[in-house]
Amino acid sequence: MAGRIREEDIATVREKARIDEVVSAYVTLRNAGGGSQKGLCPFHDEKTPSFNVNPSRGFWHCFGCGEGGDAIGFLMKIDGLGFAEAVERLADQYGVLLRREEGGPDERPQGPQRRRLIEAHAVAQEFYAQQLRGPEALEARRFLDQRGFDQAAATTFGIGYAPRDGEALWRHLREAKFSSEEVIAAGLVAMGRSHYDRFRGRLLWPIREVSGDTIGFGARRLYDDDKISAKYLNTPETPIYKKSHVLYGIDLARREMARSAQAVVVEGYTDVMACHLSGVGTAVATCGTAFGDDHARVLRRFIDDRRAFGGEVIFTFDGDSAGQQAALKAFEGDQRFVAQTYIAVAPAGQDPCDLRINAGEEAVRELIAGRRPLYRFALESVVNRFDLDRADGRVDAVREAARLVASVRDQSKVTAFAQEVSKMVGADIDTNAVLAEVRRAGRRGQQRGGAPDRTAQRPAGGGGETTAEESPGPAVVVPDPGDPRYAIERETLKLVLQHPMAIGRTTAEISVDDFTHPVYAGVWQVVAAAGGPAAGSGDEGWAAKVRAGATEPTIASTVTALAVEPIRTAREPDATYVAGHVFRLLELTVQRRIADLKSKLQRTDPASQPDDYRALFGQLAALEQHRRTLRNRIVGAP
Ligand code: ZN
């Protein structure tokens, strides 16, 4: 870590930096009399200038929003720089040598001065832009044209072409009196057996920092015989280019970001261009790396503290699973960032560049305007992996969504998220049920991740609370005989195994769908395979025969249990008793199907899907009718 910049050097910077010059690079100033200058404030929206600069005092102040300070503060604010960065920038500009505390030598990175690397990039950028107009760059111009970018767009974004020659830039920079050391440190030229240009036969986007200085390039492959197969190449890490911080387009977007407290993160250079040309002036992209915490910090400097509730960061995804994965990962990251993060998913997996070509600039603006909160997108991605038309699908969906919600540290948000999940999944799962799952997921998370030492210290056999409530064991477990959810299923199967004669004709209507527990469904399948209850009529060895047909040990042992467990009636089970169970079993199935339909109906929009809606409504009416019939048969069972 470099030592602190000496106070006396900072004072020299303050003294030498001319506030009106520094501000004029960003704000148009006019004389306001009394030695003052005035302009439109870059930090808030205004129509009449209230942003004042006083060169003799070295200060600026806005009477509209109350912001103010010196040149260092201005740069920090407008370009999102740290204090030391702002001081270094001004020191470069005004020729002040910075020394560090702790008596040691200047601990700034050794090698060429930052200013020289910036200058080399300025020369390179101009050189490349010129090449784009030359005869060799036909393929590069065609690439831009196919993506809807004309010459004016190329100029705005400073796009260039790196000749295939391989040494053209090196020769040009040498003529411009740059040393080998400087151009290599800048990442523009590399050294093999001799010097060679880092980018050869590629279309180039200059990557600029907030001030507008070019600090690197992104390079698109154009030719099939390009020895480097990567579609995009970027400047390597250099003293001025840090890919974890760099955002393409930040120089164009920063002011609009500050004004609107909004930032749009897209995936590529052409997407940034398409957005800006379509009127989305806050678009940026990372350069050859995933969006990370450092990028988030850069954006925050522009969009935060303009609004009490923080700004918005909107990510565009083309809706593929990689994008969804990224969203889910972000959800588990920095919570403050999550709260202000939005997702815009383009129709049919188009990126903003495609969208502008196929549907026009309006469509790009609509894409951004149609943003959704990240948390909702993430929850929907999880929930939609399940078949919500099935009761067990809904239960699984809630369990998975609850895991995500349980990772939210801000407890004030948990209830709101649980409400969202309940709404997404359907009628039969209310917010409280979701919250119960969230608490369960939270406990499981703690057991996995937290405080293993405490668990270890607990005496062996010291209570059941150490066991996970739902261990990820085998999917099929023996049902608890006392579980009320499956009482009718169990009792019916007991009758089937113990009194096949009494159950008689009513069993014709039973199917495997009437059993919701997988083990009971399995028992019914072996019963059916043995010929059904009618086959057991008068057969002393019926239960043993059914058991012999079971290949799963869990099913076989359950058959035994069901064959010996006492029937829940004191008297001999007669036809009325049996029919009561069978019709109740069938009624439960109909009730489940009704719940499924209602849930589906709730998720069907009668306005946009009127036919689906009507069809579902018809099915629902038929099921309700069937349920009433079954109810009558239970009540009036013979
Ligand atoms: Zn202001």
XYZ file of C-alpha atoms and ligand atoms in Angstrom:
639
model
C 0.000 0.000 0.000
C 1.386 3.360 -1.009
C 1.840 5.870 1.764
C -0.374 8.871 2.214
C 0.220 11.814 -0.072
C 2.026 14.562 1.848
C -0.249 17.328 3.105
C 2.022 20.004 1.679
C 1.757 18.456 -1.791
C -2.035 18.324 -1.530
C -1.940 22.001 -0.563
C 0.188 22.711 -3.650
C -2.364 20.883 -5.825
C -5.177 22.956 -4.296
C -3.234 26.117 -4.942
C -2.308 25.342 -8.538
C -5.524 23.752 -9.744
C -7.749 26.380 -11.349
C -11.309 25.616 -10.361
C -12.802 27.374 -13.391
C -10.629 25.284 -15.727
C -11.437 22.050 -13.950
C -15.187 22.771 -13.946
C -15.261 24.055 -17.549
C -14.343 20.602 -18.786
C -17.829 19.559 -17.649
C -19.961 22.690 -17.299
C -20.338 25.687 -19.594
C -19.569 28.738 -17.440
C -20.478 32.385 -18.018
C -19.283 35.490 -16.229
C -21.670 36.424 -13.457
C -19.928 39.621 -12.311
C -17.909 40.195 -9.184
C -15.270 37.703 -10.386
C -17.784 34.847 -10.270
C -18.883 32.462 -12.990
C -22.172 30.651 -13.389
C -23.524 27.560 -15.111
C -26.135 24.811 -15.026
C -25.493 22.493 -12.104
C -24.278 19.033 -13.173
C -25.578 17.552 -9.929
C -29.235 18.425 -10.126
C -31.834 19.229 -12.758
C -32.282 22.915 -13.373
C -33.212 25.381 -16.098
C -31.688 28.566 -14.701
C -28.051 28.473 -13.565
C -27.464 28.384 -9.835
C -24.089 26.665 -9.991
C -21.413 29.223 -9.048
C -17.647 29.100 -9.361
C -15.337 31.558 -7.663
C -11.855 31.220 -9.192
C -10.137 33.580 -6.756
C -11.286 31.517 -3.787
C -10.963 28.158 -5.568
C -14.480 27.077 -4.666
C -17.711 26.107 -6.374
C -21.162 26.126 -4.904
C -24.674 25.373 -6.123
C -27.475 27.438 -4.610
C -29.992 24.980 -6.025
C -28.923 21.742 -4.406
C -26.423 23.041 -1.859
C -23.465 21.030 -3.190
C -20.097 22.716 -3.093
C -16.361 22.385 -2.483
C -12.958 22.718 -4.092
C -11.487 21.275 -7.291
C -10.634 17.952 -5.635
C -14.200 17.589 -4.343
C -15.610 18.504 -7.731
C -13.650 15.767 -9.513
C -14.516 13.221 -6.840
C -18.169 14.016 -7.263
C -18.468 14.342 -10.998
C -16.152 11.505 -11.975
C -16.734 9.260 -9.018
C -13.084 9.324 -7.988
C -11.565 8.626 -4.607
C -9.715 11.469 -2.877
C -6.229 10.228 -3.800
C -7.296 9.576 -7.385
C -8.661 13.102 -7.709
C -5.464 14.570 -6.243
C -3.335 12.481 -8.633
C -5.418 13.567 -11.592
C -4.958 17.247 -10.731
C -1.272 16.759 -9.955
C -0.797 15.304 -13.431
C -2.741 18.151 -15.005
C -0.905 20.932 -13.144
C 2.541 19.359 -12.963
C 2.779 18.835 -9.214
C 5.113 16.088 -8.008
C 3.411 14.067 -5.287
C 5.484 12.633 -2.456
C 4.312 10.061 0.057
C 4.537 10.016 3.853
C 6.537 7.456 5.879
C 9.862 8.849 4.677
C 10.151 6.292 1.876
C 10.473 7.059 -1.787
C 7.415 7.726 -3.901
C 5.580 4.435 -3.722
C 3.465 5.030 -6.750
C 3.834 2.265 -9.316
C 7.246 2.371 -10.928
C 7.534 2.884 -14.661
C 6.259 5.485 -17.045
C 4.076 8.278 -15.768
C 0.360 7.803 -15.980
C 0.133 10.889 -18.185
C 2.412 9.276 -20.782
C 0.251 6.156 -20.927
C -2.859 8.285 -21.428
C -1.107 10.260 -24.172
C -0.044 7.084 -25.935
C -3.651 5.931 -25.901
C -4.859 9.238 -27.314
C -2.417 8.899 -30.201
C -3.359 5.233 -30.724
C -7.075 5.982 -30.692
C -6.703 8.653 -33.350
C -4.525 6.359 -35.440
C -7.034 3.504 -35.268
C -9.970 5.811 -36.089
C -8.149 6.938 -39.227
C -7.521 3.340 -40.243
C -11.254 2.628 -40.074
C -11.732 4.916 -43.074
C -9.013 3.163 -45.109
C -9.426 0.455 -47.771
C -8.280 -2.390 -45.539
C -11.101 -1.781 -43.046
C -13.929 -2.807 -45.378
C -14.851 -5.806 -43.213
C -14.864 -3.628 -40.088
C -17.168 -1.072 -41.690
C -19.441 -3.886 -42.901
C -19.634 -5.224 -39.340
C -20.794 -1.825 -38.068
C -23.231 -1.369 -40.934
C -24.849 -4.757 -40.326
C -25.474 -3.734 -36.746
C -27.083 -0.469 -37.731
C -24.177 1.876 -36.937
C -23.296 4.609 -39.434
C -20.192 6.766 -39.764
C -21.555 9.339 -37.311
C -22.038 6.643 -34.669
C -18.515 5.337 -35.288
C -17.157 8.847 -34.772
C -19.189 9.473 -31.615
C -17.826 6.316 -30.033
C -14.313 6.744 -31.463
C -14.346 3.327 -33.108
C -11.213 2.268 -34.942
C -9.563 -0.471 -36.909
C -6.268 -2.174 -36.099
C -4.448 -3.055 -39.350
C -3.405 -6.649 -39.958
C 0.175 -5.511 -40.594
C 1.133 -6.205 -36.961
C 3.614 -3.346 -36.402
C 1.791 -0.337 -37.825
C 0.853 1.122 -34.447
C 4.290 0.487 -32.970
C 5.918 2.398 -35.873
C 3.394 5.214 -35.491
C 3.939 5.545 -31.731
C 7.711 5.437 -32.125
C 7.505 8.282 -34.622
C 5.426 10.162 -32.049
C 8.380 9.787 -29.641
C 6.980 7.170 -27.307
C 9.503 4.794 -25.828
C 9.325 1.024 -25.993
C 8.871 0.983 -22.216
C 5.911 3.363 -22.415
C 3.957 1.585 -25.144
C 4.506 -1.825 -23.559
C 3.419 -0.514 -20.139
C 0.339 0.945 -21.845
C -0.581 -2.496 -23.172
C -0.645 -1.244 -26.759
C 2.447 -3.038 -27.954
C 3.886 -6.358 -26.853
C 7.363 -7.807 -27.071
C 8.166 -11.149 -28.615
C 11.234 -11.596 -30.778
C 10.525 -7.999 -31.667
C 7.851 -5.397 -30.968
C 4.372 -6.178 -32.259
C 0.954 -4.528 -31.996
C -1.316 -6.124 -29.447
C -4.369 -5.748 -31.697
C -4.155 -6.917 -35.294
C -6.961 -7.048 -37.873
C -9.680 -6.181 -35.393
C -12.451 -3.653 -34.887
C -11.674 -1.501 -31.851
C -13.724 0.329 -29.255
C -11.764 2.805 -27.156
C -12.464 2.232 -23.462
C -12.477 5.530 -21.653
C -12.475 6.533 -18.073
C -14.952 9.001 -16.638
C -12.864 11.975 -17.731
C -13.050 10.843 -21.348
C -9.401 9.748 -21.516
C -8.891 6.505 -23.413
C -7.193 3.926 -21.197
C -7.643 0.738 -23.228
C -9.424 -0.967 -26.102
C -11.908 -3.729 -26.712
C -11.212 -5.596 -29.939
C -13.623 -7.678 -32.030
C -12.417 -10.534 -34.227
C -13.174 -9.966 -37.930
C -11.257 -12.552 -39.947
C -11.514 -16.329 -40.007
C -7.743 -16.653 -40.184
C -7.222 -14.527 -37.030
C -4.792 -16.667 -35.006
C -6.459 -15.508 -31.814
C -9.784 -17.297 -31.697
C -11.352 -15.213 -28.910
C -14.204 -13.122 -30.296
C -13.247 -10.216 -28.051
C -9.838 -9.193 -26.767
C -9.193 -6.468 -24.235
C -6.260 -4.428 -23.081
C -4.390 -6.374 -20.362
C -4.120 -5.023 -16.823
C -1.919 -1.917 -16.858
C -1.229 0.890 -14.390
C -4.197 2.761 -15.885
C -6.479 -0.103 -16.948
C -8.075 -2.228 -14.224
C -10.687 -4.483 -15.734
C -12.509 -4.993 -12.428
C -13.299 -1.250 -12.371
C -13.583 -0.369 -16.032
C -17.017 0.257 -17.508
C -17.369 0.869 -21.218
C -19.482 3.958 -21.888
C -19.042 5.489 -18.427
C -17.643 8.696 -19.969
C -20.842 9.160 -21.963
C -23.207 7.877 -19.295
C -21.969 9.485 -16.097
C -23.841 12.757 -16.337
C -27.137 11.177 -17.269
C -26.583 8.651 -14.468
C -26.065 11.431 -11.970
C -29.124 13.296 -13.213
C -31.487 10.320 -13.357
C -29.957 8.240 -10.525
C -30.154 5.283 -12.876
C -27.564 3.070 -14.549
C -28.135 0.441 -17.229
C -25.662 -2.443 -17.478
C -25.649 -4.214 -20.837
C -23.465 -7.037 -22.078
C -21.452 -5.687 -24.985
C -19.980 -2.680 -26.746
C -22.609 -2.735 -29.484
C -25.342 -2.846 -26.817
C -23.940 0.276 -25.163
C -23.946 2.003 -28.539
C -27.484 0.848 -29.362
C -28.758 2.107 -26.007
C -27.145 5.541 -26.255
C -28.306 5.986 -29.848
C -31.824 4.988 -28.763
C -31.941 7.565 -26.004
C -30.943 5.343 -23.090
C -28.027 7.529 -22.067
C -27.082 5.658 -18.909
C -25.854 2.415 -20.503
C -22.467 0.895 -19.708
C -20.881 -2.550 -20.058
C -18.103 -4.406 -18.330
C -15.100 -5.192 -20.499
C -14.266 -8.872 -20.767
C -15.237 -9.685 -17.197
C -18.362 -10.277 -15.148
C -19.973 -7.405 -13.292
C -18.411 -7.338 -9.832
C -18.364 -5.429 -6.551
C -15.857 -2.870 -7.830
C -18.105 -2.078 -10.779
C -21.013 -1.691 -8.380
C -19.005 0.773 -6.315
C -18.174 2.838 -9.402
C -21.849 3.060 -10.365
C -22.906 3.941 -6.830
C -20.706 7.007 -6.831
C -22.850 8.356 -9.619
C -26.311 7.194 -8.755
C -26.260 7.193 -4.966
C -26.959 9.999 -2.532
C -28.728 11.990 -5.216
C -31.897 10.402 -3.951
C -32.642 9.493 -0.385
C -33.734 5.988 -1.425
C -30.740 5.279 -3.644
C -30.583 4.829 -7.384
C -31.515 2.055 -9.764
C -29.124 -0.301 -11.502
C -30.794 -2.104 -14.390
C -29.219 -5.202 -15.893
C -30.308 -6.382 -19.307
C -30.287 -10.103 -19.902
C -31.256 -11.967 -23.018
C -33.233 -14.319 -20.807
C -30.912 -17.306 -21.069
C -30.006 -19.443 -18.102
C -26.605 -17.785 -17.711
C -28.363 -14.499 -17.139
C -30.671 -16.105 -14.626
C -27.739 -17.662 -12.818
C -26.113 -14.254 -12.624
C -29.299 -12.797 -11.174
C -29.557 -15.523 -8.566
C -25.941 -14.986 -7.596
C -26.472 -11.258 -7.288
C -29.451 -11.946 -5.042
C -27.185 -13.637 -2.536
C -24.602 -10.851 -2.714
C -24.578 -7.296 -1.412
C -28.041 -6.664 -0.014
C -27.964 -2.922 -0.443
C -27.171 -3.444 -4.087
C -29.912 -6.045 -4.431
C -32.508 -3.564 -3.217
C -31.729 -1.178 -6.028
C -31.139 -3.739 -8.760
C -33.546 -4.305 -11.636
C -33.655 -6.702 -14.543
C -34.780 -5.996 -18.082
C -35.261 -9.119 -20.184
C -35.567 -8.552 -23.908
C -38.215 -10.471 -25.859
C -37.057 -13.604 -27.710
C -33.595 -13.392 -26.214
C -32.545 -10.310 -28.162
C -29.884 -7.977 -26.835
C -30.342 -4.186 -27.137
C -28.322 -4.150 -30.362
C -30.597 -6.751 -32.021
C -33.651 -5.029 -30.644
C -32.688 -1.680 -32.151
C -32.188 -3.272 -35.580
C -35.308 -5.469 -35.511
C -37.810 -3.374 -33.598
C -36.396 0.138 -33.517
C -35.144 2.571 -30.927
C -38.512 2.843 -29.250
C -38.279 -0.873 -28.408
C -34.912 -0.341 -26.704
C -36.378 2.406 -24.533
C -39.359 0.182 -23.744
C -37.058 -2.682 -22.773
C -35.443 -0.501 -20.122
C -38.728 1.053 -19.015
C -40.155 -2.443 -18.505
C -37.563 -3.319 -15.875
C -38.541 -5.532 -12.938
C -36.975 -5.737 -9.496
C -34.183 -8.301 -9.346
C -35.716 -10.115 -6.399
C -38.963 -10.686 -8.307
C -37.086 -11.899 -11.370
C -34.986 -14.257 -9.254
C -37.997 -15.630 -7.371
C -39.882 -16.139 -10.634
C -36.921 -17.979 -12.151
C -36.950 -20.382 -9.216
C -40.729 -20.798 -9.012
C -41.131 -21.340 -12.753
C -38.832 -24.339 -12.699
C -41.724 -26.283 -11.144
C -45.037 -27.502 -12.509
C -47.406 -25.171 -10.705
C -50.412 -27.105 -12.002
C -49.595 -29.830 -9.494
C -49.945 -29.520 -5.740
C -46.574 -31.156 -5.072
C -44.981 -28.866 -7.694
C -46.282 -25.851 -5.803
C -44.947 -27.203 -2.512
C -41.510 -27.768 -4.075
C -41.564 -24.309 -5.675
C -42.267 -22.692 -2.319
C -39.494 -24.662 -0.664
C -36.939 -23.536 -3.268
C -38.128 -19.930 -3.245
C -37.998 -19.958 0.558
C -34.321 -20.863 0.432
C -33.697 -17.726 -1.585
C -35.804 -15.527 0.673
C -34.039 -16.987 3.724
C -30.768 -15.572 2.379
C -32.147 -12.024 2.624
C -30.647 -10.363 5.664
C -33.022 -7.403 5.727
C -35.863 -8.812 7.823
C -38.184 -5.968 6.846
C -38.167 -7.322 3.289
C -38.794 -10.971 4.096
C -42.561 -10.649 4.555
C -42.956 -8.690 1.339
C -40.975 -11.347 -0.545
C -43.054 -14.119 1.028
C -46.197 -12.335 -0.179
C -44.757 -12.239 -3.687
C -44.013 -15.953 -3.593
C -47.518 -16.732 -2.374
C -48.963 -14.667 -5.214
C -46.751 -16.365 -7.813
C -47.486 -19.887 -6.688
C -51.237 -19.693 -6.268
C -54.283 -19.757 -4.099
C -53.627 -22.646 -1.772
C -50.294 -21.388 -0.372
C -50.656 -18.258 1.713
C -47.982 -15.884 2.975
C -47.806 -17.565 6.376
C -47.120 -20.928 4.783
C -44.274 -19.346 2.799
C -42.894 -17.656 5.914
C -42.917 -20.993 7.735
C -40.852 -22.458 4.875
C -38.487 -19.470 5.035
C -37.884 -20.054 8.762
C -37.301 -23.750 8.105
C -34.877 -22.921 5.267
C -33.106 -20.440 7.555
C -32.586 -23.091 10.209
C -31.304 -25.577 7.648
C -28.906 -22.926 6.348
C -27.568 -22.301 9.846
C -27.114 -26.009 10.445
C -25.125 -26.360 7.272
C -23.108 -23.192 7.332
C -22.910 -21.875 10.868
C -21.289 -22.686 14.183
C -20.167 -26.259 13.665
C -18.143 -26.071 16.893
C -21.254 -25.599 18.998
C -22.892 -28.623 17.409
C -19.822 -30.666 18.141
C -19.827 -29.696 21.815
C -23.377 -30.854 22.289
C -23.487 -34.156 24.178
C -24.298 -37.165 22.056
C -27.991 -37.954 21.997
C -28.705 -34.568 23.529
C -32.020 -34.058 21.874
C -33.585 -34.143 18.452
C -32.986 -30.510 17.576
C -29.616 -31.282 16.054
C -31.193 -33.378 13.342
C -32.151 -31.500 10.249
C -35.899 -31.325 9.863
C -35.680 -32.499 6.322
C -32.479 -34.297 5.614
C -31.769 -34.643 1.920
C -32.084 -38.415 2.218
C -33.872 -40.815 -0.104
C -36.924 -39.380 -1.822
C -39.214 -42.238 -0.761
C -39.672 -42.635 2.977
C -42.088 -44.850 4.830
C -45.186 -42.800 5.636
C -45.939 -42.009 9.243
C -49.020 -44.143 10.114
C -50.466 -41.235 12.116
C -50.084 -38.571 9.415
C -53.613 -37.160 9.003
C -52.869 -35.999 5.440
C -52.738 -39.606 4.289
C -55.252 -41.160 6.735
C -57.861 -41.961 4.074
C -55.251 -43.367 1.679
C -53.893 -45.625 4.392
C -57.265 -46.803 5.628
C -58.453 -47.575 2.093
C -55.348 -49.667 1.400
C -55.815 -51.531 4.696
C -59.349 -52.417 3.581
C -58.042 -53.459 0.167
C -55.482 -55.785 1.754
C -57.527 -57.086 4.679
C -61.113 -57.118 3.311
C -60.856 -57.422 -0.471
C -64.306 -59.008 -0.554
C -66.087 -56.135 1.208
C -64.492 -53.487 -0.906
C -66.054 -55.074 -3.969
C -67.387 -53.055 -6.871
C -66.514 -49.545 -5.603
C -62.788 -50.065 -6.241
C -63.283 -49.909 -10.003
C -63.132 -46.123 -9.781
C -59.841 -45.971 -7.841
C -56.666 -45.176 -9.726
C -53.059 -44.540 -8.771
C -53.763 -40.769 -8.917
C -55.885 -41.094 -5.789
C -52.751 -41.728 -3.718
C -50.566 -38.694 -3.027
C -47.930 -40.422 -0.918
C -45.444 -42.151 -3.231
C -45.330 -45.277 -1.043
C -49.141 -45.609 -0.966
C -49.227 -45.072 -4.714
C -46.617 -47.848 -4.981
C -48.744 -50.180 -2.837
C -51.776 -49.518 -5.034
C -49.666 -50.352 -8.111
C -48.666 -53.773 -6.731
C -52.312 -54.366 -5.774
C -53.357 -53.563 -9.336
C -50.548 -55.746 -10.712
C -51.845 -58.643 -8.595
C -55.219 -58.315 -10.334
C -56.905 -55.658 -8.172
C -58.984 -56.135 -5.006
C -61.450 -58.411 -6.818
C -58.639 -60.948 -7.308
C -58.149 -61.118 -3.547
C -61.744 -61.983 -2.843
C -61.751 -65.211 -0.840
C -57.960 -65.623 -1.188
C -56.333 -66.391 2.205
C -52.864 -65.615 0.792
C -53.917 -62.327 -0.876
C -51.730 -59.959 1.175
C -48.697 -62.252 0.783
C -49.286 -62.392 -2.969
C -49.393 -58.598 -3.177
C -46.246 -58.337 -1.053
C -44.406 -60.780 -3.319
C -45.045 -58.448 -6.239
C -43.278 -55.536 -4.575
C -39.711 -54.934 -5.745
C -39.079 -51.933 -3.446
C -38.314 -52.937 0.169
C -40.217 -49.842 1.421
C -43.321 -50.931 -0.485
C -43.036 -54.550 0.672
C -42.700 -53.595 4.337
C -45.586 -51.143 4.042
C -47.804 -53.881 2.570
C -47.032 -56.020 5.658
C -47.800 -53.127 8.000
C -51.092 -52.361 6.250
C -52.097 -56.016 6.282
C -51.777 -56.288 10.086
C -52.745 -52.800 11.325
C -56.206 -52.867 12.931
C -59.062 -51.331 10.930
C -60.367 -48.172 12.631
C -63.778 -49.491 13.398
C -64.933 -51.730 16.213
C -67.375 -53.646 14.041
C -66.714 -55.762 10.992
C -66.208 -53.351 8.054
C -69.300 -53.574 5.875
C -70.038 -52.172 2.422
C -71.188 -48.811 3.861
C -67.966 -48.367 5.787
C -65.852 -49.289 2.766
C -67.833 -47.097 0.358
C -67.493 -44.157 2.740
C -63.688 -44.453 2.516
C -63.498 -45.012 -1.193
C -65.761 -42.044 -2.044
C -63.879 -39.844 0.417
C -60.619 -40.880 -1.292
C -62.103 -39.979 -4.679
C -63.455 -36.705 -3.281
C -59.998 -35.720 -2.037
C -58.609 -36.298 -5.513
C -61.282 -34.065 -7.022
C -60.552 -31.408 -4.396
C -56.879 -31.444 -5.360
C -57.750 -31.075 -9.014
C -60.064 -28.187 -8.166
C -57.295 -26.476 -6.193
C -54.902 -26.988 -9.117
C -57.422 -25.519 -11.533
C -58.138 -22.531 -9.315
C -54.431 -21.885 -8.992
C -54.050 -22.070 -12.747
C -57.075 -19.826 -13.210
C -55.483 -17.271 -10.917
C -52.413 -17.247 -13.103
C -54.445 -16.920 -16.321
C -55.235 -13.420 -17.450
C -58.863 -13.283 -18.630
C -58.081 -10.239 -20.767
C -55.139 -11.622 -22.754
C -56.059 -15.354 -22.669
C -59.874 -15.338 -22.811
C -60.154 -18.788 -24.448
C -57.884 -20.486 -21.901
C -59.721 -18.719 -19.141
C -63.143 -19.878 -20.356
C -61.932 -23.467 -20.867
C -60.495 -23.591 -17.341
C -63.709 -22.171 -15.960
C -65.703 -24.887 -17.739
C -63.462 -27.616 -16.337
C -63.807 -26.133 -12.899
C -67.604 -26.182 -13.090
C -67.559 -29.846 -14.197
C -65.248 -30.823 -11.340
C -67.419 -29.014 -8.800
C -70.391 -30.977 -10.112
C -68.472 -34.247 -9.801
C -67.485 -33.360 -6.256
C -71.124 -32.782 -5.292
C -72.037 -36.190 -6.691
C -69.313 -37.868 -4.627
C -70.391 -35.968 -1.512
C -73.963 -37.249 -1.972
C -72.689 -40.803 -2.355
C -70.646 -40.495 0.862
C -73.652 -39.217 2.787
C -76.085 -41.671 1.279
C -73.686 -44.595 0.840
C -75.674 -47.860 0.674
Zn -27.003 21.860 -7.928
